[in-house]
Amino acid sequence: MMRILFFLIIIFTFNARAEQYSLRDCLLLPITDTAGHSLGFELYKNIERSIKNEKWCNYKSSSEVLEVFEKYRDKLPEYLEDENVIRTVADRMRVGTLIRIKLEYEIDKLKIQLDIVGENGTDIYLSEKTIINKIETTLALTTIQNWLELYKTTIPYQGRVLGVLGDQITFNFSKDIRLNIGQEFRVRRLIKKRKHPLLKKIVEWDTISIAKGKVFNLSRGQALGIIKVYTADKKITAGDWITLEKFSVESKPFKREVEYNH
């Protein structure tokens, strides 16, 4: 174990700072299977293509990661469970989520397990498993795609603040979100993540509302917004969450208000 971790540290120049990446920045880890890796390799290519096409995730190419792990194929399942290895890879690739898939062959059946792991190597945002009655790429792919579609709906924000200048903020958003000029949004800040008492899975996000605003410009996956209402006596900072309100086509003038809730 120490050997691969040391190797990863050398290759990736690991930095242990506590920086939080977006849940919409993702990486697909090597798929492990128990029968020569042929199905796993085929599934990897198809899942990667599917994630890129769906555009809910800012997918990070993992060719560098694959080259490193390929040298340790025999112990890959063990290494992919190690939180130190996961943290190292997440930091190097600057991703908030890592998709981990295991395939296990039974008699004429295939067991599939998918975990979406947080950058700290311990948080689990989605954990699903099933057994299908055919060892078939198409059926396995459809199963995994359905799970990823489910995960997409559980991401607790649509964007994150990139910068702040007075009452103006810039934030990013995923390519699958249709954003409009005049779209109302709320700025939230994560206070605490709650885990299932028996599992590692995150089941609840505790946040506070900081402000409300409107989008007034869009450009290449980023939005410029103006804050209209402050709902807490706190400054907006980079990394705060953006949650979108239901869009209305009614045009309303921009007006700054202050509404502190204590």
PDB file of C-alpha atoms in Angstrom:
ATOM      1  CA  MET A   1       0.000   0.000   0.000  1.00  0.00           C
ATOM      2  CA  MET A   2       2.735   2.463   0.920  1.00  0.00           C
ATOM      3  CA  ARG A   3       4.454   1.770  -2.380  1.00  0.00           C
ATOM      4  CA  ILE A   4       1.577   2.940  -4.594  1.00  0.00           C
ATOM      5  CA  LEU A   5       0.775   5.892  -2.327  1.00  0.00           C
ATOM      6  CA  PHE A   6       4.397   7.021  -2.452  1.00  0.00           C
ATOM      7  CA  PHE A   7       4.379   6.626  -6.234  1.00  0.00           C
ATOM      8  CA  LEU A   8       1.200   8.676  -6.559  1.00  0.00           C
ATOM      9  CA  ILE A   9       2.641  11.402  -4.350  1.00  0.00           C
ATOM     10  CA  ILE A  10       5.742  11.645  -6.525  1.00  0.00           C
ATOM     11  CA  ILE A  11       3.788  11.679  -9.797  1.00  0.00           C
ATOM     12  CA  PHE A  12       1.021  14.012  -8.661  1.00  0.00           C
ATOM     13  CA  THR A  13       2.949  16.351  -6.306  1.00  0.00           C
ATOM     14  CA  PHE A  14       0.272  16.007  -3.671  1.00  0.00           C
ATOM     15  CA  ASN A  15      -0.780  19.147  -1.812  1.00  0.00           C
ATOM     16  CA  ALA A  16      -2.721  18.482   1.390  1.00  0.00           C
ATOM     17  CA  ARG A  17      -4.528  21.836   1.541  1.00  0.00           C
ATOM     18  CA  ALA A  18      -8.204  21.641   2.488  1.00  0.00           C
ATOM     19  CA  GLU A  19      -9.628  23.011  -0.770  1.00  0.00           C
ATOM     20  CA  GLN A  20     -13.133  22.003  -1.735  1.00  0.00           C
ATOM     21  CA  TYR A  21     -13.864  21.252  -5.381  1.00  0.00           C
ATOM     22  CA  SER A  22     -17.260  21.225  -7.013  1.00  0.00           C
ATOM     23  CA  LEU A  23     -19.450  18.129  -6.919  1.00  0.00           C
ATOM     24  CA  ARG A  24     -19.886  18.779 -10.648  1.00  0.00           C
ATOM     25  CA  ASP A  25     -16.160  18.242 -11.271  1.00  0.00           C
ATOM     26  CA  CYS A  26     -15.891  14.485 -11.666  1.00  0.00           C
ATOM     27  CA  LEU A  27     -13.493  11.693 -12.545  1.00  0.00           C
ATOM     28  CA  LEU A  28     -14.148   8.084 -13.533  1.00  0.00           C
ATOM     29  CA  LEU A  29     -11.786   5.732 -11.708  1.00  0.00           C
ATOM     30  CA  PRO A  30     -10.575   2.512 -13.345  1.00  0.00           C
ATOM     31  CA  ILE A  31     -13.314  -0.144 -13.319  1.00  0.00           C
ATOM     32  CA  THR A  32     -12.415  -3.352 -11.511  1.00  0.00           C
ATOM     33  CA  ASP A  33     -13.840  -6.731 -12.518  1.00  0.00           C
ATOM     34  CA  THR A  34     -13.114 -10.362 -11.778  1.00  0.00           C
ATOM     35  CA  ALA A  35     -12.863 -11.855 -15.267  1.00  0.00           C
ATOM     36  CA  GLY A  36      -9.938 -10.492 -17.215  1.00  0.00           C
ATOM     37  CA  HIS A  37     -11.091  -6.860 -17.227  1.00  0.00           C
ATOM     38  CA  SER A  38     -12.469  -7.058 -20.785  1.00  0.00           C
ATOM     39  CA  LEU A  39     -16.004  -5.970 -19.835  1.00  0.00           C
ATOM     40  CA  GLY A  40     -14.650  -3.368 -17.438  1.00  0.00           C
ATOM     41  CA  PHE A  41     -12.523  -1.819 -20.183  1.00  0.00           C
ATOM     42  CA  GLU A  42     -15.454  -1.680 -22.613  1.00  0.00           C
ATOM     43  CA  LEU A  43     -17.762  -0.214 -19.984  1.00  0.00           C
ATOM     44  CA  TYR A  44     -15.201   2.416 -19.036  1.00  0.00           C
ATOM     45  CA  LYS A  45     -15.103   3.796 -22.580  1.00  0.00           C
ATOM     46  CA  ASN A  46     -18.900   3.864 -22.873  1.00  0.00           C
ATOM     47  CA  ILE A  47     -19.505   5.426 -19.464  1.00  0.00           C
ATOM     48  CA  GLU A  48     -16.872   8.086 -20.083  1.00  0.00           C
ATOM     49  CA  ARG A  49     -18.522   8.962 -23.402  1.00  0.00           C
ATOM     50  CA  SER A  50     -21.941   9.089 -21.747  1.00  0.00           C
ATOM     51  CA  ILE A  51     -20.777  11.437 -18.975  1.00  0.00           C
ATOM     52  CA  LYS A  52     -19.238  13.806 -21.505  1.00  0.00           C
ATOM     53  CA  ASN A  53     -22.410  13.837 -23.602  1.00  0.00           C
ATOM     54  CA  GLU A  54     -24.727  14.428 -20.633  1.00  0.00           C
ATOM     55  CA  LYS A  55     -22.707  17.536 -19.588  1.00  0.00           C
ATOM     56  CA  TRP A  56     -23.939  17.594 -15.975  1.00  0.00           C
ATOM     57  CA  CYS A  57     -20.339  16.982 -14.958  1.00  0.00           C
ATOM     58  CA  ASN A  58     -17.201  18.913 -15.787  1.00  0.00           C
ATOM     59  CA  TYR A  59     -15.380  15.721 -16.658  1.00  0.00           C
ATOM     60  CA  LYS A  60     -11.648  15.559 -16.045  1.00  0.00           C
ATOM     61  CA  SER A  61      -9.582  13.316 -18.291  1.00  0.00           C
ATOM     62  CA  SER A  62      -7.998  10.537 -16.246  1.00  0.00           C
ATOM     63  CA  SER A  63      -5.421   9.105 -18.654  1.00  0.00           C
ATOM     64  CA  GLU A  64      -2.703  10.048 -16.180  1.00  0.00           C
ATOM     65  CA  VAL A  65      -4.505   8.221 -13.400  1.00  0.00           C
ATOM     66  CA  LEU A  66      -5.096   5.155 -15.562  1.00  0.00           C
ATOM     67  CA  GLU A  67      -1.415   4.894 -16.440  1.00  0.00           C
ATOM     68  CA  VAL A  68      -0.443   4.891 -12.772  1.00  0.00           C
ATOM     69  CA  PHE A  69      -3.075   2.386 -11.669  1.00  0.00           C
ATOM     70  CA  GLU A  70      -2.360   0.082 -14.599  1.00  0.00           C
ATOM     71  CA  LYS A  71       0.990  -0.724 -12.994  1.00  0.00           C
ATOM     72  CA  TYR A  72      -0.869  -2.056  -9.938  1.00  0.00           C
ATOM     73  CA  ARG A  73      -3.753  -3.866 -11.643  1.00  0.00           C
ATOM     74  CA  ASP A  74      -3.527  -6.939  -9.369  1.00  0.00           C
ATOM     75  CA  LYS A  75      -4.183  -4.858  -6.250  1.00  0.00           C
ATOM     76  CA  LEU A  76      -6.417  -2.255  -7.832  1.00  0.00           C
ATOM     77  CA  PRO A  77      -9.586  -3.041  -5.778  1.00  0.00           C
ATOM     78  CA  GLU A  78      -7.619  -2.550  -2.574  1.00  0.00           C
ATOM     79  CA  TYR A  79      -6.033   0.711  -3.694  1.00  0.00           C
ATOM     80  CA  LEU A  80      -9.305   2.208  -4.906  1.00  0.00           C
ATOM     81  CA  GLU A  81     -10.793   1.687  -1.436  1.00  0.00           C
ATOM     82  CA  ASP A  82      -7.951   3.554   0.257  1.00  0.00           C
ATOM     83  CA  GLU A  83      -8.973   7.081   1.261  1.00  0.00           C
ATOM     84  CA  ASN A  84      -5.406   8.377   1.026  1.00  0.00           C
ATOM     85  CA  VAL A  85      -5.150   7.301  -2.602  1.00  0.00           C
ATOM     86  CA  ILE A  86      -8.562   8.835  -3.394  1.00  0.00           C
ATOM     87  CA  ARG A  87      -7.598  12.134  -1.766  1.00  0.00           C
ATOM     88  CA  THR A  88      -4.338  12.236  -3.684  1.00  0.00           C
ATOM     89  CA  VAL A  89      -6.029  11.630  -7.036  1.00  0.00           C
ATOM     90  CA  ALA A  90      -8.817  14.149  -6.281  1.00  0.00           C
ATOM     91  CA  ASP A  91      -6.316  16.837  -5.365  1.00  0.00           C
ATOM     92  CA  ARG A  92      -4.198  16.272  -8.445  1.00  0.00           C
ATOM     93  CA  MET A  93      -7.165  16.225 -10.838  1.00  0.00           C
ATOM     94  CA  ARG A  94      -9.050  18.962  -8.936  1.00  0.00           C
ATOM     95  CA  VAL A  95     -12.308  17.036  -8.707  1.00  0.00           C
ATOM     96  CA  GLY A  96     -14.984  16.903  -6.036  1.00  0.00           C
ATOM     97  CA  THR A  97     -16.359  13.485  -6.951  1.00  0.00           C
ATOM     98  CA  LEU A  98     -14.797  10.225  -8.113  1.00  0.00           C
ATOM     99  CA  ILE A  99     -16.931   7.503  -9.708  1.00  0.00           C
ATOM    100  CA  ARG A 100     -15.902   4.026  -8.544  1.00  0.00           C
ATOM    101  CA  ILE A 101     -17.383   0.933 -10.207  1.00  0.00           C
ATOM    102  CA  LYS A 102     -16.856  -2.749  -9.349  1.00  0.00           C
ATOM    103  CA  LEU A 103     -17.919  -5.742 -11.419  1.00  0.00           C
ATOM    104  CA  GLU A 104     -18.084  -9.241  -9.925  1.00  0.00           C
ATOM    105  CA  TYR A 105     -18.980 -12.320 -11.959  1.00  0.00           C
ATOM    106  CA  GLU A 106     -21.273 -14.990 -10.610  1.00  0.00           C
ATOM    107  CA  ILE A 107     -22.685 -17.962 -12.509  1.00  0.00           C
ATOM    108  CA  ASP A 108     -24.241 -16.368 -15.617  1.00  0.00           C
ATOM    109  CA  LYS A 109     -24.809 -13.192 -13.624  1.00  0.00           C
ATOM    110  CA  LEU A 110     -23.053  -9.898 -13.031  1.00  0.00           C
ATOM    111  CA  LYS A 111     -22.928  -7.970  -9.772  1.00  0.00           C
ATOM    112  CA  ILE A 112     -22.494  -4.222 -10.267  1.00  0.00           C
ATOM    113  CA  GLN A 113     -21.610  -1.747  -7.545  1.00  0.00           C
ATOM    114  CA  LEU A 114     -21.236   1.999  -7.983  1.00  0.00           C
ATOM    115  CA  ASP A 115     -20.020   4.497  -5.400  1.00  0.00           C
ATOM    116  CA  ILE A 116     -19.616   8.218  -5.940  1.00  0.00           C
ATOM    117  CA  VAL A 117     -16.891   9.227  -3.513  1.00  0.00           C
ATOM    118  CA  GLY A 118     -16.054  12.706  -2.265  1.00  0.00           C
ATOM    119  CA  GLU A 119     -12.630  14.290  -2.564  1.00  0.00           C
ATOM    120  CA  ASN A 120     -11.773  13.454   1.066  1.00  0.00           C
ATOM    121  CA  GLY A 121     -11.934   9.756   0.218  1.00  0.00           C
ATOM    122  CA  THR A 122     -14.537   8.984   2.893  1.00  0.00           C
ATOM    123  CA  ASP A 123     -17.775  10.754   1.948  1.00  0.00           C
ATOM    124  CA  ILE A 124     -20.136   8.694  -0.214  1.00  0.00           C
ATOM    125  CA  TYR A 125     -22.685  10.717  -2.189  1.00  0.00           C
ATOM    126  CA  LEU A 126     -24.329   7.759  -3.903  1.00  0.00           C
ATOM    127  CA  SER A 127     -24.003   4.010  -3.355  1.00  0.00           C
ATOM    128  CA  GLU A 128     -25.908   1.521  -5.505  1.00  0.00           C
ATOM    129  CA  LYS A 129     -25.558  -2.171  -6.294  1.00  0.00           C
ATOM    130  CA  THR A 130     -27.512  -4.822  -8.157  1.00  0.00           C
ATOM    131  CA  ILE A 131     -27.209  -8.184  -9.887  1.00  0.00           C
ATOM    132  CA  ILE A 132     -28.193  -8.489 -13.533  1.00  0.00           C
ATOM    133  CA  ASN A 133     -28.951 -11.802 -15.227  1.00  0.00           C
ATOM    134  CA  LYS A 134     -26.842 -11.171 -18.327  1.00  0.00           C
ATOM    135  CA  ILE A 135     -23.136 -10.491 -18.653  1.00  0.00           C
ATOM    136  CA  GLU A 136     -23.742  -7.862 -21.275  1.00  0.00           C
ATOM    137  CA  THR A 137     -22.227  -4.432 -21.868  1.00  0.00           C
ATOM    138  CA  THR A 138     -25.473  -2.732 -22.933  1.00  0.00           C
ATOM    139  CA  LEU A 139     -27.479  -3.820 -19.900  1.00  0.00           C
ATOM    140  CA  ALA A 140     -24.665  -2.960 -17.497  1.00  0.00           C
ATOM    141  CA  LEU A 141     -24.212   0.444 -19.134  1.00  0.00           C
ATOM    142  CA  THR A 142     -27.931   1.265 -18.913  1.00  0.00           C
ATOM    143  CA  THR A 143     -27.941   0.341 -15.219  1.00  0.00           C
ATOM    144  CA  ILE A 144     -24.980   2.590 -14.470  1.00  0.00           C
ATOM    145  CA  GLN A 145     -26.370   5.459 -16.568  1.00  0.00           C
ATOM    146  CA  ASN A 146     -29.613   5.337 -14.570  1.00  0.00           C
ATOM    147  CA  TRP A 147     -27.650   5.587 -11.318  1.00  0.00           C
ATOM    148  CA  LEU A 148     -25.640   8.545 -12.603  1.00  0.00           C
ATOM    149  CA  GLU A 149     -28.854  10.252 -13.673  1.00  0.00           C
ATOM    150  CA  LEU A 150     -30.157   9.747 -10.133  1.00  0.00           C
ATOM    151  CA  TYR A 151     -26.984  11.223  -8.665  1.00  0.00           C
ATOM    152  CA  LYS A 152     -27.294  14.289 -10.877  1.00  0.00           C
ATOM    153  CA  THR A 153     -30.649  15.105  -9.286  1.00  0.00           C
ATOM    154  CA  THR A 154     -29.186  14.928  -5.760  1.00  0.00           C
ATOM    155  CA  ILE A 155     -26.427  17.536  -6.241  1.00  0.00           C
ATOM    156  CA  PRO A 156     -27.536  20.241  -3.787  1.00  0.00           C
ATOM    157  CA  TYR A 157     -26.603  23.260  -5.926  1.00  0.00           C
ATOM    158  CA  GLN A 158     -26.502  24.390  -9.540  1.00  0.00           C
ATOM    159  CA  GLY A 159     -23.353  26.492  -9.333  1.00  0.00           C
ATOM    160  CA  ARG A 160     -20.652  27.916  -7.075  1.00  0.00           C
ATOM    161  CA  VAL A 161     -19.450  31.472  -6.566  1.00  0.00           C
ATOM    162  CA  LEU A 162     -16.193  32.236  -8.374  1.00  0.00           C
ATOM    163  CA  GLY A 163     -15.688  35.896  -7.440  1.00  0.00           C
ATOM    164  CA  VAL A 164     -17.267  38.853  -5.675  1.00  0.00           C
ATOM    165  CA  LEU A 165     -17.057  42.577  -6.465  1.00  0.00           C
ATOM    166  CA  GLY A 166     -19.344  44.679  -4.313  1.00  0.00           C
ATOM    167  CA  ASP A 167     -22.884  43.491  -4.975  1.00  0.00           C
ATOM    168  CA  GLN A 168     -21.868  41.672  -8.153  1.00  0.00           C
ATOM    169  CA  ILE A 169     -20.849  38.028  -8.208  1.00  0.00           C
ATOM    170  CA  THR A 170     -19.696  35.594 -10.869  1.00  0.00           C
ATOM    171  CA  PHE A 171     -20.582  31.918 -10.635  1.00  0.00           C
ATOM    172  CA  ASN A 172     -20.251  28.805 -12.777  1.00  0.00           C
ATOM    173  CA  PHE A 173     -22.949  26.343 -13.748  1.00  0.00           C
ATOM    174  CA  SER A 174     -23.033  23.023 -15.592  1.00  0.00           C
ATOM    175  CA  LYS A 175     -23.678  22.863 -19.329  1.00  0.00           C
ATOM    176  CA  ASP A 176     -26.907  20.895 -18.892  1.00  0.00           C
ATOM    177  CA  ILE A 177     -28.567  23.751 -16.972  1.00  0.00           C
ATOM    178  CA  ARG A 178     -30.549  26.247 -19.025  1.00  0.00           C
ATOM    179  CA  LEU A 179     -29.904  29.642 -17.488  1.00  0.00           C
ATOM    180  CA  ASN A 180     -31.651  32.878 -18.511  1.00  0.00           C
ATOM    181  CA  ILE A 181     -31.057  36.577 -18.052  1.00  0.00           C
ATOM    182  CA  GLY A 182     -33.264  37.620 -15.146  1.00  0.00           C
ATOM    183  CA  GLN A 183     -33.060  34.196 -13.490  1.00  0.00           C
ATOM    184  CA  GLU A 184     -33.376  34.563  -9.719  1.00  0.00           C
ATOM    185  CA  PHE A 185     -30.972  32.679  -7.484  1.00  0.00           C
ATOM    186  CA  ARG A 186     -30.077  32.234  -3.852  1.00  0.00           C
ATOM    187  CA  VAL A 187     -26.589  32.157  -2.344  1.00  0.00           C
ATOM    188  CA  ARG A 188     -26.151  29.500   0.320  1.00  0.00           C
ATOM    189  CA  ARG A 189     -23.261  28.372   2.507  1.00  0.00           C
ATOM    190  CA  LEU A 190     -22.637  24.813   3.624  1.00  0.00           C
ATOM    191  CA  ILE A 191     -22.504  24.465   7.400  1.00  0.00           C
ATOM    192  CA  LYS A 192     -22.401  20.720   7.893  1.00  0.00           C
ATOM    193  CA  LYS A 193     -22.797  17.432   6.048  1.00  0.00           C
ATOM    194  CA  ARG A 194     -24.754  14.715   7.810  1.00  0.00           C
ATOM    195  CA  LYS A 195     -23.975  11.036   7.269  1.00  0.00           C
ATOM    196  CA  HIS A 196     -26.129   7.979   7.736  1.00  0.00           C
ATOM    197  CA  PRO A 197     -25.430   6.634  11.266  1.00  0.00           C
ATOM    198  CA  LEU A 198     -24.410   3.210   9.928  1.00  0.00           C
ATOM    199  CA  LEU A 199     -23.131   4.067   6.438  1.00  0.00           C
ATOM    200  CA  LYS A 200     -20.706   6.638   5.085  1.00  0.00           C
ATOM    201  CA  LYS A 201     -23.336   7.997   2.722  1.00  0.00           C
ATOM    202  CA  ILE A 202     -24.185  11.707   2.950  1.00  0.00           C
ATOM    203  CA  VAL A 203     -27.915  12.028   3.572  1.00  0.00           C
ATOM    204  CA  GLU A 204     -28.351  15.719   4.382  1.00  0.00           C
ATOM    205  CA  TRP A 205     -26.689  19.090   3.763  1.00  0.00           C
ATOM    206  CA  ASP A 206     -27.102  21.823   6.389  1.00  0.00           C
ATOM    207  CA  THR A 207     -26.875  25.294   4.824  1.00  0.00           C
ATOM    208  CA  ILE A 208     -27.728  28.899   5.571  1.00  0.00           C
ATOM    209  CA  SER A 209     -29.126  31.412   3.095  1.00  0.00           C
ATOM    210  CA  ILE A 210     -26.852  34.421   2.664  1.00  0.00           C
ATOM    211  CA  ALA A 211     -28.384  36.424  -0.167  1.00  0.00           C
ATOM    212  CA  LYS A 212     -30.751  36.509  -3.136  1.00  0.00           C
ATOM    213  CA  GLY A 213     -30.049  37.958  -6.553  1.00  0.00           C
ATOM    214  CA  LYS A 214     -30.634  37.956 -10.303  1.00  0.00           C
ATOM    215  CA  VAL A 215     -28.598  36.959 -13.332  1.00  0.00           C
ATOM    216  CA  PHE A 216     -27.875  39.853 -15.688  1.00  0.00           C
ATOM    217  CA  ASN A 217     -25.181  38.443 -17.989  1.00  0.00           C
ATOM    218  CA  LEU A 218     -24.039  35.042 -19.276  1.00  0.00           C
ATOM    219  CA  SER A 219     -20.840  33.898 -20.940  1.00  0.00           C
ATOM    220  CA  ARG A 220     -19.318  30.445 -21.566  1.00  0.00           C
ATOM    221  CA  GLY A 221     -20.572  28.516 -18.571  1.00  0.00           C
ATOM    222  CA  GLN A 222     -20.348  31.480 -16.205  1.00  0.00           C
ATOM    223  CA  ALA A 223     -22.942  33.962 -15.035  1.00  0.00           C
ATOM    224  CA  LEU A 224     -22.774  37.479 -13.670  1.00  0.00           C
ATOM    225  CA  GLY A 225     -25.335  38.215 -10.994  1.00  0.00           C
ATOM    226  CA  ILE A 226     -26.342  41.172  -8.879  1.00  0.00           C
ATOM    227  CA  ILE A 227     -27.327  40.746  -5.240  1.00  0.00           C
ATOM    228  CA  LYS A 228     -30.728  42.216  -4.388  1.00  0.00           C
ATOM    229  CA  VAL A 229     -31.363  40.991  -0.860  1.00  0.00           C
ATOM    230  CA  TYR A 230     -28.955  39.998   1.910  1.00  0.00           C
ATOM    231  CA  THR A 231     -30.583  37.456   4.209  1.00  0.00           C
ATOM    232  CA  ALA A 232     -27.730  37.060   6.687  1.00  0.00           C
ATOM    233  CA  ASP A 233     -25.060  39.328   8.102  1.00  0.00           C
ATOM    234  CA  LYS A 234     -22.289  37.510   6.222  1.00  0.00           C
ATOM    235  CA  LYS A 235     -20.081  38.281   3.251  1.00  0.00           C
ATOM    236  CA  ILE A 236     -20.361  36.155   0.132  1.00  0.00           C
ATOM    237  CA  THR A 237     -17.139  34.301  -0.632  1.00  0.00           C
ATOM    238  CA  ALA A 238     -15.811  32.098  -3.417  1.00  0.00           C
ATOM    239  CA  GLY A 239     -17.143  28.559  -3.080  1.00  0.00           C
ATOM    240  CA  ASP A 240     -20.581  29.522  -1.753  1.00  0.00           C
ATOM    241  CA  TRP A 241     -23.441  27.645  -3.378  1.00  0.00           C
ATOM    242  CA  ILE A 242     -25.838  28.970  -6.000  1.00  0.00           C
ATOM    243  CA  THR A 243     -29.345  27.487  -6.054  1.00  0.00           C
ATOM    244  CA  LEU A 244     -31.712  28.629  -8.782  1.00  0.00           C
ATOM    245  CA  GLU A 245     -35.256  29.738  -8.115  1.00  0.00           C
ATOM    246  CA  LYS A 246     -38.149  28.913 -10.451  1.00  0.00           C
ATOM    247  CA  PHE A 247     -37.698  31.090 -13.531  1.00  0.00           C
ATOM    248  CA  SER A 248     -40.271  33.738 -14.332  1.00  0.00           C
ATOM    249  CA  VAL A 249     -40.408  35.563 -17.677  1.00  0.00           C
ATOM    250  CA  GLU A 250     -41.651  38.698 -15.938  1.00  0.00           C
ATOM    251  CA  SER A 251     -39.070  41.464 -16.153  1.00  0.00           C
ATOM    252  CA  LYS A 252     -38.398  43.106 -12.811  1.00  0.00           C
ATOM    253  CA  PRO A 253     -36.023  46.041 -12.246  1.00  0.00           C
ATOM    254  CA  PHE A 254     -32.871  45.404 -10.231  1.00  0.00           C
ATOM    255  CA  LYS A 255     -33.201  46.846  -6.774  1.00  0.00           C
ATOM    256  CA  ARG A 256     -30.821  46.335  -3.880  1.00  0.00           C
ATOM    257  CA  GLU A 257     -32.380  45.686  -0.496  1.00  0.00           C
ATOM    258  CA  VAL A 258     -31.037  44.565   2.856  1.00  0.00           C
ATOM    259  CA  GLU A 259     -32.997  42.021   4.884  1.00  0.00           C
ATOM    260  CA  TYR A 260     -30.862  40.555   7.667  1.00  0.00           C
ATOM    261  CA  ASN A 261     -32.380  37.563   9.445  1.00  0.00           C
ATOM    262  CA  HIS A 262     -30.866  37.033  12.875  1.00  0.00           C
TER     263      HIS A 262
END
